[in-house]
Coordinates of N, CA and C in Angstrom, one line a residue:
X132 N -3.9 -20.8 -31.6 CA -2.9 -19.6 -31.5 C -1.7 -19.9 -32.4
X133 N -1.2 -20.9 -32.3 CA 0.0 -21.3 -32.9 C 0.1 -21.3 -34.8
X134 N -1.8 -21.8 -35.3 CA -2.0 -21.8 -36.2 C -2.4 -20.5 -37.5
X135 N -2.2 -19.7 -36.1 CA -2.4 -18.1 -36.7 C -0.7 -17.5 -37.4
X136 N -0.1 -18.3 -37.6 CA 1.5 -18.0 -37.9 C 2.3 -19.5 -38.5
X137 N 1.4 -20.1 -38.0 CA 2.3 -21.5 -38.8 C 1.3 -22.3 -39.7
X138 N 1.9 -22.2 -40.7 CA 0.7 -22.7 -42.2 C 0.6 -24.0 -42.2
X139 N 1.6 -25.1 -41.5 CA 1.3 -26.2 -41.5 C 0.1 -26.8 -40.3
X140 N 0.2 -25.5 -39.4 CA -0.6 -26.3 -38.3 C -2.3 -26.1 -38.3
X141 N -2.4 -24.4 -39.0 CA -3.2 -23.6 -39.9 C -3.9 -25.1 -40.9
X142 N -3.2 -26.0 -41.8 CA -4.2 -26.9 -42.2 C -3.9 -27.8 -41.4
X143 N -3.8 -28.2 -40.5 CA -4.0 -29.6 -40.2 C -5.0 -28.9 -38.9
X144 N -5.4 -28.2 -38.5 CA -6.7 -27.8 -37.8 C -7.9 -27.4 -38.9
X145 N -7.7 -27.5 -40.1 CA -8.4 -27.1 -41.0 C -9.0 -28.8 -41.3
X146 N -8.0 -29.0 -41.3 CA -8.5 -31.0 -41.8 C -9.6 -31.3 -40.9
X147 N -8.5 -30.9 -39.3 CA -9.9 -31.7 -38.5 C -11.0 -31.2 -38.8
X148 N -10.9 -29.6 -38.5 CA -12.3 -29.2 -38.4 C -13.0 -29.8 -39.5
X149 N -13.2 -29.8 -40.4 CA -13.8 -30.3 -41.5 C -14.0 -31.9 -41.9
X150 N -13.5 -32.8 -40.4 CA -13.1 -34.0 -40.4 C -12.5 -34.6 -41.6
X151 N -11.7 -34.0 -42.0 CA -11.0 -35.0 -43.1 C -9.9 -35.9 -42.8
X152 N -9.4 -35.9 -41.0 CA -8.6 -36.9 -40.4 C -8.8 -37.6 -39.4
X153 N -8.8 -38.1 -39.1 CA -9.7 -38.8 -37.7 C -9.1 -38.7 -36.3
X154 N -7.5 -38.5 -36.3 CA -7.0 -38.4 -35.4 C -6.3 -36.8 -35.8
X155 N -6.6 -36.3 -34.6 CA -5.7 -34.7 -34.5 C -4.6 -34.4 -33.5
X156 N -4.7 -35.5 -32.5 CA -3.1 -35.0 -31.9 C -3.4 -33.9 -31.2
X157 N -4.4 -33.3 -31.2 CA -4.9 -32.0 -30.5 C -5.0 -32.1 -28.9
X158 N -5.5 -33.3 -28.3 CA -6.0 -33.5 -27.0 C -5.2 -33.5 -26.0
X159 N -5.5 -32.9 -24.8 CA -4.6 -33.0 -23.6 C -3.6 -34.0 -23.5
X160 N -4.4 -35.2 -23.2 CA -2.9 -36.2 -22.9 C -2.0 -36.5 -24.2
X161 N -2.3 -36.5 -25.6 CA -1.4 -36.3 -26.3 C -0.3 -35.2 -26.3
X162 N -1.1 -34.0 -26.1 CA -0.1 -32.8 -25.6 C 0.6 -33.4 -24.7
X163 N 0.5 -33.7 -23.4 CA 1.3 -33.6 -22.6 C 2.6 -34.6 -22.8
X164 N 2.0 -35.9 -23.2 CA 2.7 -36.7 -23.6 C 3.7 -36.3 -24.8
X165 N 3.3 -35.2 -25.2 CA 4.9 -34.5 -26.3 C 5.3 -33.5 -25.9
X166 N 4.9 -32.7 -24.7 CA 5.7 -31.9 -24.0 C 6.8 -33.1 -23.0
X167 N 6.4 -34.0 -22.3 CA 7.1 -34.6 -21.5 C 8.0 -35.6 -22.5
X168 N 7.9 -35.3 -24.0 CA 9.3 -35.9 -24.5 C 9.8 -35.0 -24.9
X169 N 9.9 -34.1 -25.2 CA 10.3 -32.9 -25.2 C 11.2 -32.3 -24.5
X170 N 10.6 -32.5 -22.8 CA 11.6 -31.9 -21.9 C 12.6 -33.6 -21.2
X171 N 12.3 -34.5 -21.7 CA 13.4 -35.0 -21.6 C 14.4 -35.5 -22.6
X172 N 13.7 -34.6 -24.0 CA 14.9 -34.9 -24.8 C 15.8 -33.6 -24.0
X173 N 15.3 -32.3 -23.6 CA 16.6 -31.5 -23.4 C 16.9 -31.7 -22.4
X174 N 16.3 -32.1 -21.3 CA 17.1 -32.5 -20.0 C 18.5 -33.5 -20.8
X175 N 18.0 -34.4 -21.5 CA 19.2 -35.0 -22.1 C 20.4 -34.4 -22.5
X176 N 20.2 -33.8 -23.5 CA 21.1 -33.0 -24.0 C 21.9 -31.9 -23.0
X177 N 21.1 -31.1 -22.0 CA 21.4 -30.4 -20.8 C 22.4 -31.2 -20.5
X178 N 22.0 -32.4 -19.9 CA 23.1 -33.3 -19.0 C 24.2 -33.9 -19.4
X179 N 24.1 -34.2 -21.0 CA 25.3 -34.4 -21.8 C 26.2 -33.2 -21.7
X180 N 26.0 -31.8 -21.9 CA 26.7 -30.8 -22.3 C 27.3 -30.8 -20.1
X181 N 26.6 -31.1 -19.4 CA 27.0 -31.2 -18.4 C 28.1 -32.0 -17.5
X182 N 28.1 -32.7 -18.4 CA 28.9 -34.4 -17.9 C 30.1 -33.7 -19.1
X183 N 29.9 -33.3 -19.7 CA 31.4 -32.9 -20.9 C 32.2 -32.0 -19.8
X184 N 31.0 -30.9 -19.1 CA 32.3 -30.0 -18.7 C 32.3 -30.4 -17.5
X185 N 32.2 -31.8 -16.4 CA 31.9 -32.4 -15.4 C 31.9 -30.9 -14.3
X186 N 32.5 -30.0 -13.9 CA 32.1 -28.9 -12.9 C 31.0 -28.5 -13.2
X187 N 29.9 -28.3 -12.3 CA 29.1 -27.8 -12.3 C 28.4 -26.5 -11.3
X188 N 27.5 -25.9 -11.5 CA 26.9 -24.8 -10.7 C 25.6 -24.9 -10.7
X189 N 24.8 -24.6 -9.5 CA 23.5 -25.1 -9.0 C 23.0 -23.5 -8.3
X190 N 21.2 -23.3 -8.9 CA 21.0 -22.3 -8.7 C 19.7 -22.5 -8.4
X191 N 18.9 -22.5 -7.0 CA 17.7 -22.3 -6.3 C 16.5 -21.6 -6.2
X192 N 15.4 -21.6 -6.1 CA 14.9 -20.6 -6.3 C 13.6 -21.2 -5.4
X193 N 13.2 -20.2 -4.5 CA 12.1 -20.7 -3.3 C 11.4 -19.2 -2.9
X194 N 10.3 -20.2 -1.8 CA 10.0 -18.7 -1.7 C 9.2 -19.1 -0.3
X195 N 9.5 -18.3 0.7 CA 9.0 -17.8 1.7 C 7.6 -18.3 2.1
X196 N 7.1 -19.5 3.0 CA 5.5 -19.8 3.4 C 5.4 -18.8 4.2
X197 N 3.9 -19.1 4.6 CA 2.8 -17.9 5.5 C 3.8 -17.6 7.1
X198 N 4.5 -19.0 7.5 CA 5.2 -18.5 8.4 C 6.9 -18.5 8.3
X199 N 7.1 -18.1 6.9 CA 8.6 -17.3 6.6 C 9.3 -18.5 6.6
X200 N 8.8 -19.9 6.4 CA 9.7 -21.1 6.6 C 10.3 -21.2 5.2
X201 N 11.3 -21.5 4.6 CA 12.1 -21.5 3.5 C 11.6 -23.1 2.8
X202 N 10.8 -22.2 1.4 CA 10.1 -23.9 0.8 C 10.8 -23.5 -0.4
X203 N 11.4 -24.6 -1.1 CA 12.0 -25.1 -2.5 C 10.3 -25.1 -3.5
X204 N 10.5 -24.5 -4.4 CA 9.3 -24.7 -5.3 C 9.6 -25.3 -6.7
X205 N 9.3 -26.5 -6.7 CA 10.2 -27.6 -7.9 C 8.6 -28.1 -8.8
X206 N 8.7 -27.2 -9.7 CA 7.3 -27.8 -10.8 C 7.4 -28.9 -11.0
X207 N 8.7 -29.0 -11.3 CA 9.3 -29.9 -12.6 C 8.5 -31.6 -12.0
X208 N 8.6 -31.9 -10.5 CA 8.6 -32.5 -9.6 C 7.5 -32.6 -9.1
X209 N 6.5 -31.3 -8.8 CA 5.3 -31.0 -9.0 C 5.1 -31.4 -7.0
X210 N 6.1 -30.8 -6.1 CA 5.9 -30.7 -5.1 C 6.6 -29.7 -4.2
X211 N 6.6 -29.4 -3.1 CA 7.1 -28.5 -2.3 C 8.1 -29.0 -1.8
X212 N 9.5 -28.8 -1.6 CA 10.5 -29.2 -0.5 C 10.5 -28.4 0.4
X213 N 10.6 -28.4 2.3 CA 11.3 -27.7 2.3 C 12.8 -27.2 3.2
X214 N 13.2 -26.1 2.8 CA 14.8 -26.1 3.0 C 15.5 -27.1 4.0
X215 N 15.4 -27.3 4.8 CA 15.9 -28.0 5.8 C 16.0 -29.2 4.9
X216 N 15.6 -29.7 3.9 CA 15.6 -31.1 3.2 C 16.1 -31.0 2.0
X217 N 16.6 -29.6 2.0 CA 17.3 -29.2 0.3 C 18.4 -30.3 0.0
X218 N 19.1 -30.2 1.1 CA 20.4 -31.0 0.5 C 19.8 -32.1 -0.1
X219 N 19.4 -32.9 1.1 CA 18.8 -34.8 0.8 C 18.2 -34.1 -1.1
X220 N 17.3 -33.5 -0.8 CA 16.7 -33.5 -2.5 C 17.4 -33.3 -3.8
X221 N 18.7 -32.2 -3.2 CA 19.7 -32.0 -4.3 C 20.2 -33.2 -4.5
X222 N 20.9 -33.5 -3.9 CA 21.5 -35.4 -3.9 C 20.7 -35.8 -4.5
X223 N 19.6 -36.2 -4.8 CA 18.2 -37.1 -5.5 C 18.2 -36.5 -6.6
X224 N 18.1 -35.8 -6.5 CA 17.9 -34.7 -8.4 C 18.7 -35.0 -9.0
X225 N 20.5 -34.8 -8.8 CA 21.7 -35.2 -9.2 C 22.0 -36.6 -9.2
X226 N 21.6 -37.6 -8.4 CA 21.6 -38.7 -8.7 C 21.0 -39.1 -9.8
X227 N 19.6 -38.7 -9.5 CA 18.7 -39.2 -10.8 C 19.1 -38.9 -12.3
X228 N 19.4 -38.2 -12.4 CA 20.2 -37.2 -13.9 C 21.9 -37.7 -13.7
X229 N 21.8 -38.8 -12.9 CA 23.7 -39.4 -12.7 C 24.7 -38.5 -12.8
X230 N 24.7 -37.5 -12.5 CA 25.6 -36.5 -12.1 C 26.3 -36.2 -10.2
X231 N 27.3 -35.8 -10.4 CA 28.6 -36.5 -9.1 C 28.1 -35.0 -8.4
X232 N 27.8 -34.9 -7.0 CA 27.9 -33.8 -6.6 C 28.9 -33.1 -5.9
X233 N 29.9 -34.3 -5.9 CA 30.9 -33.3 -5.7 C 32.2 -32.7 -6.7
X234 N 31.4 -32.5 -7.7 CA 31.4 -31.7 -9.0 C 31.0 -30.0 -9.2
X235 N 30.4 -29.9 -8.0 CA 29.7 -28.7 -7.3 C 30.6 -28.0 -7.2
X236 N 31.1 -26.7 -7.7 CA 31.9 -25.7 -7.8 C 31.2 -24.3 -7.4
X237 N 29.7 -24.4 -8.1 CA 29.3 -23.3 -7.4 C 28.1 -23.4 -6.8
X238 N 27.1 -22.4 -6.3 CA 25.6 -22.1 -5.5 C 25.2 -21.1 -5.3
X239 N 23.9 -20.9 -5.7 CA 22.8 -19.4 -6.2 C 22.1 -19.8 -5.1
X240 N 21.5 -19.1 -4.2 CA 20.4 -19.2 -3.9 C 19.9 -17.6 -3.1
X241 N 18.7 -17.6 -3.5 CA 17.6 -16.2 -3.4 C 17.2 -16.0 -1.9
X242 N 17.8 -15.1 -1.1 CA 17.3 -14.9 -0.3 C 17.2 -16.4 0.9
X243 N 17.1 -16.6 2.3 CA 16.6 -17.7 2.8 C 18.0 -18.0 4.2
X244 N 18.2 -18.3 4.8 CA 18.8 -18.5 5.8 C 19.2 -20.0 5.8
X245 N 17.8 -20.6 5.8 CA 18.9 -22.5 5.8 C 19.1 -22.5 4.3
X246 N 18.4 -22.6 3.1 CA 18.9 -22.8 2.2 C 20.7 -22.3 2.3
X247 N 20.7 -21.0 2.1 CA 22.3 -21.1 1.7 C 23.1 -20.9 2.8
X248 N 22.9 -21.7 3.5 CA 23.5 -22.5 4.9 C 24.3 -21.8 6.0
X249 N 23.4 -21.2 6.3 CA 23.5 -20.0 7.6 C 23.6 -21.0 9.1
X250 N 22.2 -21.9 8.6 CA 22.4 -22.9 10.3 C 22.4 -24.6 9.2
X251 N 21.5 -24.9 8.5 CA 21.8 -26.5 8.0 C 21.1 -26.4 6.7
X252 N 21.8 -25.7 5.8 CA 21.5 -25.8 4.5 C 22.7 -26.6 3.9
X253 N 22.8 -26.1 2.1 CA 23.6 -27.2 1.5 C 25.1 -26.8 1.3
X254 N 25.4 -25.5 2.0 CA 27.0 -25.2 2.5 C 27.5 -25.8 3.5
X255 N 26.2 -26.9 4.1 CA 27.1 -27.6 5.4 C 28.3 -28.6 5.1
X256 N 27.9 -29.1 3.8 CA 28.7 -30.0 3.3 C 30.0 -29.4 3.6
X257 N 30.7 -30.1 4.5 CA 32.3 -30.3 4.8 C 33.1 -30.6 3.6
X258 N 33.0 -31.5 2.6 CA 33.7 -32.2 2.1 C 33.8 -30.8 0.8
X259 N 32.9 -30.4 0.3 CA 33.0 -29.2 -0.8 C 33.4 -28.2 -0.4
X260 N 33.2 -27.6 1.4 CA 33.6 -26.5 1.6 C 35.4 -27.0 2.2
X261 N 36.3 -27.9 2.0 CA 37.3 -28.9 2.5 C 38.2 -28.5 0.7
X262 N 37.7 -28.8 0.0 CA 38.0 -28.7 -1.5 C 37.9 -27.8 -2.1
X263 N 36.8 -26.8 -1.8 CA 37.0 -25.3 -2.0 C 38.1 -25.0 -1.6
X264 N 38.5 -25.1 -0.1 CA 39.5 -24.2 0.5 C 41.1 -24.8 -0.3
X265 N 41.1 -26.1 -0.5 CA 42.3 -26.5 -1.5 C 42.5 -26.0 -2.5
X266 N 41.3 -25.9 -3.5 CA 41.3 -25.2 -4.7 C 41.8 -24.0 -4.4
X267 N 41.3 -23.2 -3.7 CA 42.3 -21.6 -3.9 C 43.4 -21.7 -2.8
X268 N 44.0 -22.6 -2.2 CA 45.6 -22.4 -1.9 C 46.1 -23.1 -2.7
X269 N 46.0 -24.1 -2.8 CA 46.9 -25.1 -3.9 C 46.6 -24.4 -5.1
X270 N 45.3 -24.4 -6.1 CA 46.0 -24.2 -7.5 C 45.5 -22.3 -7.3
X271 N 44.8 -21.6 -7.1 CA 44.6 -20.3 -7.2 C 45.9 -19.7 -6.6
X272 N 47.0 -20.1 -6.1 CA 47.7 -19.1 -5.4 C 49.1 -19.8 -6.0
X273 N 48.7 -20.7 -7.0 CA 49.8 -21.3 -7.6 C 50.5 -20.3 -8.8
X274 N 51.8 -20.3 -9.0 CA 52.5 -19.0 -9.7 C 52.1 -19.6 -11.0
X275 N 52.1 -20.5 -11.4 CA 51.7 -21.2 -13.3 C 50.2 -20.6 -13.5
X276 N 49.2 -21.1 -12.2 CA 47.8 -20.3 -12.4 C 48.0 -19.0 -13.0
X277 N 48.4 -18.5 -11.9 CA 48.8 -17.3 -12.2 C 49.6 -15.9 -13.4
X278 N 50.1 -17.5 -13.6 CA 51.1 -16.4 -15.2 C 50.3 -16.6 -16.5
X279 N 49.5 -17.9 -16.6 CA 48.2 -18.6 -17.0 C 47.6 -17.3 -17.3
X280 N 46.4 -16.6 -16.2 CA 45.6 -16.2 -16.0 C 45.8 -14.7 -16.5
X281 N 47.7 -13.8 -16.4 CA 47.7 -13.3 -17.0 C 48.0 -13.2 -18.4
X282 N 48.7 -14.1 -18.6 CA 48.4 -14.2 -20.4 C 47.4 -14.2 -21.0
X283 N 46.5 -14.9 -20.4 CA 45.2 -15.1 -21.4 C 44.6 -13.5 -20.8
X284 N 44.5 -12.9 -19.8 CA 43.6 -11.3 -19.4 C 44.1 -10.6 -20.9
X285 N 45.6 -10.4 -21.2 CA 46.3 -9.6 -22.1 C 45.9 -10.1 -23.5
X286 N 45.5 -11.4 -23.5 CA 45.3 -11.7 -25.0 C 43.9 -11.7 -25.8
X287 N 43.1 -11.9 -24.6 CA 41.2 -11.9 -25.1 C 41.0 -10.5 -25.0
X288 N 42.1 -9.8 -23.6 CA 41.4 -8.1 -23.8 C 41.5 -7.7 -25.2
X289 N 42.8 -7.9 -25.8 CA 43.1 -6.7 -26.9 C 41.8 -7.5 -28.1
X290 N 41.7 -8.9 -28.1 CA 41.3 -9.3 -29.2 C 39.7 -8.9 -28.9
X291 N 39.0 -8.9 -27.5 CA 37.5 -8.7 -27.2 C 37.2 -7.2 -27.7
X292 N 38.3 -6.0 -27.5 CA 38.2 -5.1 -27.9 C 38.1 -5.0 -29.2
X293 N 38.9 -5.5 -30.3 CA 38.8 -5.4 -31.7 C 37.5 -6.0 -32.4
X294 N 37.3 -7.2 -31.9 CA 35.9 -7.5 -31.6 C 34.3 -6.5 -31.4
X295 N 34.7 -6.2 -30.3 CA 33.8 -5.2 -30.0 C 33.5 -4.3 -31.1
X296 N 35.0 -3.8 -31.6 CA 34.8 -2.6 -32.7 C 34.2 -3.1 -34.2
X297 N 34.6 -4.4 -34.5 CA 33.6 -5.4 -35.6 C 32.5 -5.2 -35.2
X298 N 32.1 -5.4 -34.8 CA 30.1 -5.5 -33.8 C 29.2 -3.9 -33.9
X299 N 30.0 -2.5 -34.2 CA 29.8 -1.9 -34.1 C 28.7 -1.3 -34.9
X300 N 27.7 -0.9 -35.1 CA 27.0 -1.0 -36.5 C 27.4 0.4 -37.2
X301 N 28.6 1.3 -37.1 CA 28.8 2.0 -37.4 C 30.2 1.7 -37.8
X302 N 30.5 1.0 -38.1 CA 31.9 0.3 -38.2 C 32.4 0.8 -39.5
X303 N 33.6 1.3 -39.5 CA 34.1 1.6 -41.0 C 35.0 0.4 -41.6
X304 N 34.9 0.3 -42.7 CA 35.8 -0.9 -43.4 C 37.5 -1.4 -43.1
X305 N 37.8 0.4 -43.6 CA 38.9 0.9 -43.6 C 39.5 0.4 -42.2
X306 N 39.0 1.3 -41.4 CA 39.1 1.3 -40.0 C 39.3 -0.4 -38.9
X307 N 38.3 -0.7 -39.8 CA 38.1 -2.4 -39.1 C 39.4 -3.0 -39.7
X308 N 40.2 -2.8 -40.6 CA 41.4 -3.4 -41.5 C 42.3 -3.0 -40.3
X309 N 43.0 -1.7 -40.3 CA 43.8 -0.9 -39.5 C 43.6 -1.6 -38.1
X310 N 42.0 -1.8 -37.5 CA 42.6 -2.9 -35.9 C 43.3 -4.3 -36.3
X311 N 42.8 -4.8 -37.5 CA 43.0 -6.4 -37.5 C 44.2 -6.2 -37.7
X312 N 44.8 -5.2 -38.3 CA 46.5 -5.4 -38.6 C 47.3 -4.8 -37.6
X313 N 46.6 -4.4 -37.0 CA 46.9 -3.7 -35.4 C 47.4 -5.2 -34.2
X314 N 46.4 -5.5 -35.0 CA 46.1 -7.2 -34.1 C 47.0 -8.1 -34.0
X315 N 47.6 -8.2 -35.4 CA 48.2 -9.0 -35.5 C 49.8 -8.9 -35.2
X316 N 49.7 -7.3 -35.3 CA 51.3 -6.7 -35.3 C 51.1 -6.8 -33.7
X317 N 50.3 -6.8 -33.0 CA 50.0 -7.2 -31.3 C 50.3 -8.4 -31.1
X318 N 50.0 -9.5 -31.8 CA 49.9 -11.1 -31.3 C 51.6 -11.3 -32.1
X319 N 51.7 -10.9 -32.8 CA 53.6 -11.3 -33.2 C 54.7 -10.4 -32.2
X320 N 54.2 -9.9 -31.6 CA 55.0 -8.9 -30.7 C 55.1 -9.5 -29.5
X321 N 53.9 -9.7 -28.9 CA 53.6 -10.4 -27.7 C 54.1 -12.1 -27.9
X322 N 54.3 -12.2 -28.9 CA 55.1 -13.8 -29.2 C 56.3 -13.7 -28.7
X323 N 56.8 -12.8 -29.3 CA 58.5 -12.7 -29.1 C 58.6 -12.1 -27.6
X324 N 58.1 -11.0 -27.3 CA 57.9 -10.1 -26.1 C 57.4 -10.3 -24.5
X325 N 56.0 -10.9 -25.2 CA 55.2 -11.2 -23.7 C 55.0 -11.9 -22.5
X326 N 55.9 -12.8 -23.2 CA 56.1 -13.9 -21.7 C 56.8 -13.5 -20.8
X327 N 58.2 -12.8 -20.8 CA 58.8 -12.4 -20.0 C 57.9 -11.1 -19.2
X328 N 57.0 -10.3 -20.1 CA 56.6 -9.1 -19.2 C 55.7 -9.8 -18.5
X329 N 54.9 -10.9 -18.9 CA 53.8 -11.5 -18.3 C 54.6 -12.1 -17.0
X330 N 55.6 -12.5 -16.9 CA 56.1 -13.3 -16.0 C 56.4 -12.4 -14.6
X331 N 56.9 -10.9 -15.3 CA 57.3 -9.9 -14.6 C 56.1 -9.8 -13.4
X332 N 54.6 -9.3 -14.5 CA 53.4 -9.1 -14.1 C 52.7 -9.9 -13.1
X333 N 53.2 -11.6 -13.2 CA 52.8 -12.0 -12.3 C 53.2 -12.2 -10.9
X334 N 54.5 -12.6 -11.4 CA 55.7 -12.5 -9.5 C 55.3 -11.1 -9.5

């Protein structure tokens, strides 16, 4: 299949067939053995880009056995969890891949009652739901967050909008000049101008 679009692979299934190489790389455990380096070069890389922005968010996905009992379905692992043991296996997953779980900022999960911790899923955790609740009195309700949060709303809106109108596939030249200078007569204004209204905006 692959060889119907890619000319290199197109002759080196041409070699074999015609035995002009003796080894093809074609056979199952070879395959698998370059899929399974494959997915741990990007698990690599995944977990690097992860450990850079150390917060993290964790997202589930299970599904319902014959008697509605909440099972974790993990290929990757190539076995069944289920929910009641979610946590213990999160901890193991995150361990294994050396990542801190209480780095845990956010949680997805589809449908399910223990999973997303109705009686003993992974919202039992005291210590993240203890740190959640700090995070938004201490810094979410803090006035610097806050004047923060409005400065930057005021500065990516106007710039996402000029943006947007670049992107446009009807975009006139002329017109795209007239926002950028729009833009800019906006970001020199708001220099001199916007902190104080921002400040207003936020108290």
């Amino acid at each position: 299949m692959v060889a119907e679009f890619d000319p290199i692979m197109k002759e080196h299934i041409r070699r074999a067939q015609a035995r002009e190489i003796q080894y093809t790389y074609l056979g199952p455990k070879i395959q698998n053995e370059l899929k399974h380096m494959l997915a741990d070069e990007m698990r690599s890389a995944i977990v690097m880009k992860v450990k850079h922005a150390k917060y993290i968010s964790v997202i589930l996905d299970y599904t319902p056995d014959a008697s509605h009992e909440d099972i974790l379905i993990r290929g990757r692992f190539n076995k069944l969890v289920n929910g009641l043991g979610l946590f213990t296996e999160l901890k193991n997953v995150l361990s294994n891949l050396e990542l801190d779980i209480d780095n845990i900022r956010g949680q997805g999960y589809d449908n399910g009652t223990n999973i997303s911790g109705r009686h003993k899923g992974v919202q039992k955790d005291s210590k993240t739901k203890s740190e959640a609740e700090s995070l938004a009195i201490y810094e979410l309700e803090n006035f610097e967050f806050l004047l923060g949060m409005v400065i930057w709303y005021k500065l990516l809106h106007t710039i996402n909008t000029v943006s947007t109108f670049f992107q446009a596939e009807n975009m006139d030249i002329d017109e795209a000049i007239k926002c950028l200078q729009a833009l800019i007569l906006f970001l020199k204004k708001y220099r001199e101008t916007g902190f104080s209204s921002a400040m207003d905006e936020a108290k």
